[in-house]
């Protein structure tokens, strides 16, 4: 499958194809940093799952009984090449991948307000290993295109989907910066865990508006700070030890940004405090996690002394 064939005429198709080819030429070089992930991808691509289930909390790719115990161990070894696994859970031929984030919890919060995904053209910006794309696949969209510039996550998704064979899912090494090539393209855009990393969040929202078809929807999830006032925190350096964090908004502030960017029907539908139940160290992500980012004496504060994060969820539409 080639995602270009699904895109409407409004997109800059020649530029998208030439950008894709440029990125492929770059990633296909035999450099250590690329081979590190390309080799396990090639090895895992030899296994095709007879059974795939994306409808439940754990995305199941392949039944445990389909492979011999030795083959299962080979699969497990290659899957471990993608450590640290940030998003999951997955079960791959019976190998349970318990990732840092319990991503099924985010999906459970989103699922009740999602528009019908069936037959839709969808973008998941910053899709990571595609956990949410697989969950979308259960609703039979026409295409979910993941934008993901990280080589590790790109090959991790490619590996999972080489085994799963979901023909309506695809990924490219694109960043959110490429959205301007996709004018009036997507029925739905997911932007989750990204906006606080953008130096110009309103510009980002305007780019998304341009990439949506009239009447299309943005599903927006972000790290936020608690509070009812329209404020954003702008950290000195890191926020919860994460560099590259610009504006961390309250829900009201993010709603105002959406309004200023031109979104209609803005719905701030969910907010919850972050917790170490949802983001934690596991065998598949053996490094620091949420509890290391938070003040040990006061869980209401980050290690830097800022308000501890919550997660905020909004939906908005482009006018018809
Ligand atoms: C905090 S994670 C969020 C992942 C997922 N969307 C979620 O909600 O769980 C941010 C993701 O954005 C990706 N990313 C980094 N720079 C990006 C860019 N310029 N455009 C799009 N995605 C980017 C990262 O590689 C990472 O997978």
CSV table of N, CA and C in Angstrom, one decimal, residues 201-308:
chain,number,residue,atom,x,y,z
A,201,UNK,N,2.3,27.4,19.5
A,201,UNK,CA,1.2,26.5,19.6
A,201,UNK,C,0.0,27.0,18.7
A,202,UNK,N,-0.2,28.3,18.6
A,202,UNK,CA,-1.4,28.7,17.8
A,202,UNK,C,-1.1,28.6,16.4
A,203,UNK,N,0.2,28.8,16.0
A,203,UNK,CA,0.6,28.5,14.6
A,203,UNK,C,0.4,27.1,14.2
A,204,UNK,N,0.7,26.2,15.2
A,204,UNK,CA,0.5,24.7,15.0
A,204,UNK,C,-1.0,24.4,14.8
A,205,UNK,N,-1.8,25.0,15.6
A,205,UNK,CA,-3.2,24.8,15.5
A,205,UNK,C,-3.8,25.3,14.1
A,206,UNK,N,-3.3,26.4,13.7
A,206,UNK,CA,-3.7,27.0,12.4
A,206,UNK,C,-3.3,26.0,11.3
A,207,UNK,N,-2.1,25.4,11.4
A,207,UNK,CA,-1.6,24.5,10.3
A,207,UNK,C,-2.6,23.3,10.3
A,208,UNK,N,-3.0,22.8,11.5
A,208,UNK,CA,-3.9,21.7,11.5
A,208,UNK,C,-5.2,22.1,10.9
A,209,UNK,N,-5.7,23.3,11.2
A,209,UNK,CA,-7.0,23.7,10.6
A,209,UNK,C,-6.9,23.7,9.1
A,210,UNK,N,-5.8,24.1,8.5
A,210,UNK,CA,-5.6,24.1,7.1
A,210,UNK,C,-5.6,22.7,6.5
A,211,UNK,N,-5.1,21.7,7.3
A,211,UNK,CA,-4.9,20.4,6.8
A,211,UNK,C,-6.2,19.6,6.9
A,212,UNK,N,-7.2,20.1,7.7
A,212,UNK,CA,-8.5,19.4,7.8
A,212,UNK,C,-9.4,19.8,6.7
A,213,UNK,N,-10.3,18.9,6.3
A,213,UNK,CA,-11.4,19.2,5.3
A,213,UNK,C,-12.4,20.1,6.1
A,214,UNK,N,-13.2,20.9,5.4
A,214,UNK,CA,-14.3,21.6,6.1
A,214,UNK,C,-15.2,20.6,6.8
A,215,UNK,N,-15.5,21.0,8.1
A,215,UNK,CA,-16.3,20.0,8.9
A,215,UNK,C,-15.4,19.0,9.6
A,216,UNK,N,-14.1,18.9,9.3
A,216,UNK,CA,-13.2,17.9,9.9
A,216,UNK,C,-13.0,18.3,11.4
A,217,UNK,N,-12.4,17.3,12.1
A,217,UNK,CA,-12.2,17.4,13.6
A,217,UNK,C,-10.8,17.2,14.0
A,218,UNK,N,-10.4,18.0,15.0
A,218,UNK,CA,-9.2,17.8,15.7
A,218,UNK,C,-9.4,17.2,17.1
A,219,UNK,N,-8.7,16.1,17.4
A,219,UNK,CA,-8.7,15.5,18.7
A,219,UNK,C,-7.4,15.9,19.3
A,220,UNK,N,-7.4,16.7,20.4
A,220,UNK,CA,-6.2,17.3,20.9
A,220,UNK,C,-6.1,16.9,22.4
A,221,UNK,N,-4.9,16.3,22.7
A,221,UNK,CA,-4.6,15.9,24.0
A,221,UNK,C,-3.2,16.5,24.4
A,222,UNK,N,-3.1,17.0,25.6
A,222,UNK,CA,-1.9,17.6,26.0
A,222,UNK,C,-1.6,17.4,27.5
A,223,UNK,N,-0.3,17.5,27.8
A,223,UNK,CA,0.1,17.7,29.2
A,223,UNK,C,-0.4,19.1,29.5
A,224,UNK,N,-0.9,19.3,30.7
A,224,UNK,CA,-1.4,20.6,31.1
A,224,UNK,C,-1.0,20.9,32.6
A,225,UNK,N,-1.4,22.1,33.0
A,225,UNK,CA,-1.3,22.4,34.5
A,225,UNK,C,-2.7,22.6,35.0
A,226,UNK,N,-2.9,22.2,36.3
A,226,UNK,CA,-4.3,22.4,36.8
A,226,UNK,C,-4.7,23.8,36.9
A,227,UNK,N,-6.0,24.1,36.9
A,227,UNK,CA,-6.5,25.4,37.1
A,227,UNK,C,-7.6,25.8,36.1
A,228,UNK,N,-8.4,26.8,36.5
A,228,UNK,CA,-9.5,27.2,35.7
A,228,UNK,C,-9.2,28.5,34.9
A,229,UNK,N,-8.1,29.1,35.2
A,229,UNK,CA,-7.8,30.4,34.6
A,229,UNK,C,-7.1,30.1,33.2
A,230,UNK,N,-7.1,31.1,32.3
A,230,UNK,CA,-6.5,30.8,31.0
A,230,UNK,C,-5.0,31.1,31.0
A,231,UNK,N,-4.2,30.3,31.7
A,231,UNK,CA,-2.8,30.5,31.8
A,231,UNK,C,-2.0,29.4,31.2
A,232,UNK,N,-0.7,29.7,30.8
A,232,UNK,CA,0.2,28.7,30.4
A,232,UNK,C,1.5,28.9,31.1
A,233,UNK,N,2.1,27.8,31.5
A,233,UNK,CA,3.4,27.8,32.2
A,233,UNK,C,4.5,27.8,31.1
A,234,UNK,N,5.5,28.6,31.3
A,234,UNK,CA,6.6,28.6,30.3
A,234,UNK,C,7.9,28.4,31.2
A,235,UNK,N,8.3,27.1,31.2
A,235,UNK,CA,9.4,26.7,32.2
A,235,UNK,C,10.7,27.3,31.8
A,236,UNK,N,11.6,27.6,32.8
A,236,UNK,CA,12.9,28.1,32.6
A,236,UNK,C,13.7,27.2,31.6
A,237,UNK,N,13.7,25.9,32.0
A,237,UNK,CA,14.5,24.9,31.2
A,237,UNK,C,13.7,23.7,30.9
A,238,UNK,N,13.7,22.7,31.8
A,238,UNK,CA,12.9,21.5,31.7
A,238,UNK,C,11.6,21.6,32.4
A,239,UNK,N,10.6,20.8,32.1
A,239,UNK,CA,9.4,20.7,32.9
A,239,UNK,C,9.2,19.2,33.1
A,240,UNK,N,9.2,18.8,34.4
A,240,UNK,CA,9.1,17.4,34.8
A,240,UNK,C,10.3,16.6,34.1
A,241,UNK,N,11.4,17.2,34.1
A,241,UNK,CA,12.7,16.7,33.5
A,241,UNK,C,12.7,16.7,32.0
A,242,UNK,N,11.6,17.1,31.3
A,242,UNK,CA,11.6,17.0,29.9
A,242,UNK,C,12.0,18.3,29.2
A,243,UNK,N,13.2,18.2,28.5
A,243,UNK,CA,13.6,19.4,27.7
A,243,UNK,C,12.7,19.7,26.5
A,244,UNK,N,12.8,20.8,25.9
A,244,UNK,CA,12.0,21.1,24.7
A,244,UNK,C,10.5,21.3,25.1
A,245,UNK,N,10.2,21.7,26.3
A,245,UNK,CA,8.9,22.0,26.7
A,245,UNK,C,8.7,23.5,26.6
A,246,UNK,N,7.7,24.0,25.9
A,246,UNK,CA,7.5,25.4,25.7
A,246,UNK,C,6.3,25.9,26.6
A,247,UNK,N,5.1,25.8,26.1
A,247,UNK,CA,4.0,26.3,26.9
A,247,UNK,C,3.1,25.1,27.4
A,248,UNK,N,2.9,25.1,28.7
A,248,UNK,CA,2.1,24.1,29.3
A,248,UNK,C,0.8,24.7,29.8
A,249,UNK,N,-0.3,24.5,29.0
A,249,UNK,CA,-1.5,25.3,29.3
A,249,UNK,C,-2.5,24.7,30.3
A,250,UNK,N,-3.3,25.5,30.9
A,250,UNK,CA,-4.5,25.0,31.5
A,250,UNK,C,-5.5,24.6,30.4
A,251,UNK,N,-6.6,23.8,30.7
A,251,UNK,CA,-7.6,23.4,29.7
A,251,UNK,C,-8.2,24.7,29.1
A,252,UNK,N,-8.5,25.7,30.0
A,252,UNK,CA,-9.1,26.9,29.5
A,252,UNK,C,-8.2,27.6,28.5
A,253,UNK,N,-6.9,27.7,28.8
A,253,UNK,CA,-6.0,28.3,27.9
A,253,UNK,C,-5.9,27.6,26.6
A,254,UNK,N,-5.9,26.3,26.6
A,254,UNK,CA,-5.8,25.5,25.4
A,254,UNK,C,-7.1,25.7,24.5
A,255,UNK,N,-8.2,25.8,25.2
A,255,UNK,CA,-9.5,26.1,24.6
A,255,UNK,C,-9.4,27.4,23.9
A,256,UNK,N,-8.8,28.4,24.5
A,256,UNK,CA,-8.7,29.8,24.0
A,256,UNK,C,-7.8,29.8,22.7
A,257,UNK,N,-6.7,29.0,22.8
A,257,UNK,CA,-5.8,28.9,21.7
A,257,UNK,C,-6.6,28.3,20.5
A,258,UNK,N,-7.4,27.3,20.7
A,258,UNK,CA,-8.1,26.7,19.6
A,258,UNK,C,-9.1,27.7,19.0
A,259,UNK,N,-9.7,28.5,19.9
A,259,UNK,CA,-10.7,29.5,19.4
A,259,UNK,C,-9.9,30.5,18.6
A,260,UNK,N,-8.8,31.0,19.1
A,260,UNK,CA,-8.0,32.0,18.3
A,260,UNK,C,-7.6,31.5,17.0
A,261,UNK,N,-7.3,30.2,16.9
A,261,UNK,CA,-6.8,29.6,15.7
A,261,UNK,C,-7.9,29.4,14.7
A,262,UNK,N,-9.2,29.4,15.2
A,262,UNK,CA,-10.3,29.4,14.2
A,262,UNK,C,-11.2,28.1,14.4
A,263,UNK,N,-11.0,27.3,15.4
A,263,UNK,CA,-11.8,26.1,15.6
A,263,UNK,C,-13.2,26.5,16.1
A,264,UNK,N,-14.2,25.6,15.8
A,264,UNK,CA,-15.5,25.8,16.2
A,264,UNK,C,-15.9,24.6,17.1
A,265,UNK,N,-17.0,24.7,17.8
A,265,UNK,CA,-17.5,23.6,18.6
A,265,UNK,C,-16.5,23.0,19.5
A,266,UNK,N,-15.8,23.9,20.2
A,266,UNK,CA,-14.7,23.4,21.1
A,266,UNK,C,-15.2,22.8,22.3
A,267,UNK,N,-14.7,21.6,22.6
A,267,UNK,CA,-15.3,20.8,23.7
A,267,UNK,C,-14.1,20.3,24.6
A,268,UNK,N,-14.0,20.9,25.8
A,268,UNK,CA,-12.9,20.5,26.7
A,268,UNK,C,-13.6,19.3,27.6
A,269,UNK,N,-13.3,18.1,27.1
A,269,UNK,CA,-14.2,17.0,27.6
A,269,UNK,C,-13.5,16.2,28.7
A,270,UNK,N,-12.2,16.4,29.0
A,270,UNK,CA,-11.6,15.5,30.0
A,270,UNK,C,-10.4,16.1,30.5
A,271,UNK,N,-10.2,15.9,31.8
A,271,UNK,CA,-8.9,16.4,32.5
A,271,UNK,C,-8.7,15.4,33.6
A,272,UNK,N,-7.4,15.0,33.8
A,272,UNK,CA,-7.1,14.1,35.0
A,272,UNK,C,-5.7,14.3,35.4
A,273,UNK,N,-5.4,14.2,36.7
A,273,UNK,CA,-4.0,14.3,37.1
A,273,UNK,C,-3.2,13.1,36.5
A,274,UNK,N,-1.9,13.4,36.3
A,274,UNK,CA,-1.0,12.3,35.9
A,274,UNK,C,-0.7,11.4,37.1
A,275,UNK,N,-0.3,10.2,36.8
A,275,UNK,CA,0.0,9.3,37.9
A,275,UNK,C,1.0,8.3,37.5
A,276,UNK,N,1.7,7.7,38.5
A,276,UNK,CA,2.7,6.7,38.3
A,276,UNK,C,2.0,5.3,38.0
A,277,UNK,N,0.7,5.3,38.0
A,277,UNK,CA,0.0,4.1,37.6
A,277,UNK,C,0.0,4.0,36.1
A,278,UNK,N,0.0,5.2,35.5
A,278,UNK,CA,-0.2,5.3,34.0
A,278,UNK,C,1.1,5.4,33.3
A,279,UNK,N,2.1,6.0,33.9
A,279,UNK,CA,3.4,6.2,33.3
A,279,UNK,C,4.5,5.7,34.3
A,280,UNK,N,5.1,4.5,34.0
A,280,UNK,CA,6.0,3.9,34.9
A,280,UNK,C,7.1,3.1,34.2
A,281,UNK,N,8.1,2.8,35.1
A,281,UNK,CA,9.2,1.9,34.6
A,281,UNK,C,8.7,0.5,34.4
A,282,UNK,N,9.1,-0.2,33.4
A,282,UNK,CA,8.7,-1.6,33.2
A,282,UNK,C,9.9,-2.3,32.6
A,283,UNK,N,9.8,-3.6,32.4
A,283,UNK,CA,10.9,-4.4,31.8
A,283,UNK,C,11.2,-3.8,30.4
A,284,UNK,N,10.2,-3.3,29.7
A,284,UNK,CA,10.3,-2.8,28.4
A,284,UNK,C,10.7,-1.3,28.3
A,285,UNK,N,10.8,-0.7,29.5
A,285,UNK,CA,11.2,0.8,29.5
A,285,UNK,C,11.9,0.9,30.9
A,286,UNK,N,13.2,0.5,30.9
A,286,UNK,CA,13.8,0.4,32.2
A,286,UNK,C,14.5,1.7,32.7
A,287,UNK,N,14.0,2.8,32.2
A,287,UNK,CA,14.7,4.1,32.6
A,287,UNK,C,13.7,4.9,33.5
A,288,UNK,N,14.1,6.1,33.8
A,288,UNK,CA,13.3,7.0,34.7
A,288,UNK,C,11.9,7.2,34.1
A,289,UNK,N,11.0,7.3,35.0
A,289,UNK,CA,9.6,7.6,34.6
A,289,UNK,C,8.9,8.5,35.6
A,290,UNK,N,7.6,8.5,35.5
A,290,UNK,CA,6.9,9.6,36.2
A,290,UNK,C,7.3,9.9,37.6
A,291,UNK,N,7.5,8.9,38.4
A,291,UNK,CA,7.8,9.1,39.8
A,291,UNK,C,9.1,9.8,40.0
A,292,UNK,N,10.0,9.7,39.0
A,292,UNK,CA,11.3,10.4,39.1
A,292,UNK,C,11.2,11.8,38.7
A,293,UNK,N,10.1,12.2,38.1
A,293,UNK,CA,9.9,13.5,37.5
A,293,UNK,C,9.2,14.4,38.6
A,294,UNK,N,8.7,13.8,39.6
A,294,UNK,CA,7.9,14.5,40.6
A,294,UNK,C,8.6,14.6,41.9
A,295,UNK,N,8.4,15.8,42.6
A,295,UNK,CA,9.0,16.0,43.9
A,295,UNK,C,8.6,14.9,44.9
A,296,UNK,N,9.6,14.2,45.5
A,296,UNK,CA,9.3,13.1,46.3
A,296,UNK,C,8.5,13.5,47.6
A,297,UNK,N,8.7,14.8,48.0
A,297,UNK,CA,8.1,15.2,49.3
A,297,UNK,C,6.7,15.8,49.0
A,298,UNK,N,6.5,16.3,47.8
A,298,UNK,CA,5.2,16.9,47.5
A,298,UNK,C,4.8,16.5,46.0
A,299,UNK,N,3.9,15.5,45.9
A,299,UNK,CA,3.5,15.1,44.6
A,299,UNK,C,2.7,16.1,43.8
A,300,UNK,N,2.4,17.2,44.4
A,300,UNK,CA,1.7,18.3,43.6
A,300,UNK,C,2.7,19.1,42.8
A,301,UNK,N,4.0,18.8,43.0
A,301,UNK,CA,5.0,19.6,42.3
A,301,UNK,C,5.9,18.7,41.5
A,302,UNK,N,6.5,19.3,40.4
A,302,UNK,CA,7.5,18.6,39.6
A,302,UNK,C,8.8,18.7,40.3
A,303,UNK,N,9.9,18.0,39.9
A,303,UNK,CA,11.2,18.2,40.5
A,303,UNK,C,11.7,19.6,40.4
A,304,UNK,N,11.2,20.3,39.4
A,304,UNK,CA,11.7,21.7,39.3
A,304,UNK,C,10.9,22.7,40.2
A,305,UNK,N,9.8,22.2,40.8
A,305,UNK,CA,9.0,23.0,41.7
A,305,UNK,C,7.8,23.6,41.0
A,306,UNK,N,7.5,23.2,39.7
A,306,UNK,CA,6.3,23.7,39.0
A,306,UNK,C,5.1,22.8,39.4
A,307,UNK,N,3.9,23.3,39.1
A,307,UNK,CA,2.7,22.4,39.4
A,307,UNK,C,2.9,21.1,38.6
A,308,UNK,N,2.5,20.0,39.3
A,308,UNK,CA,2.6,18.7,38.6
A,308,UNK,C,1.6,18.6,37.5
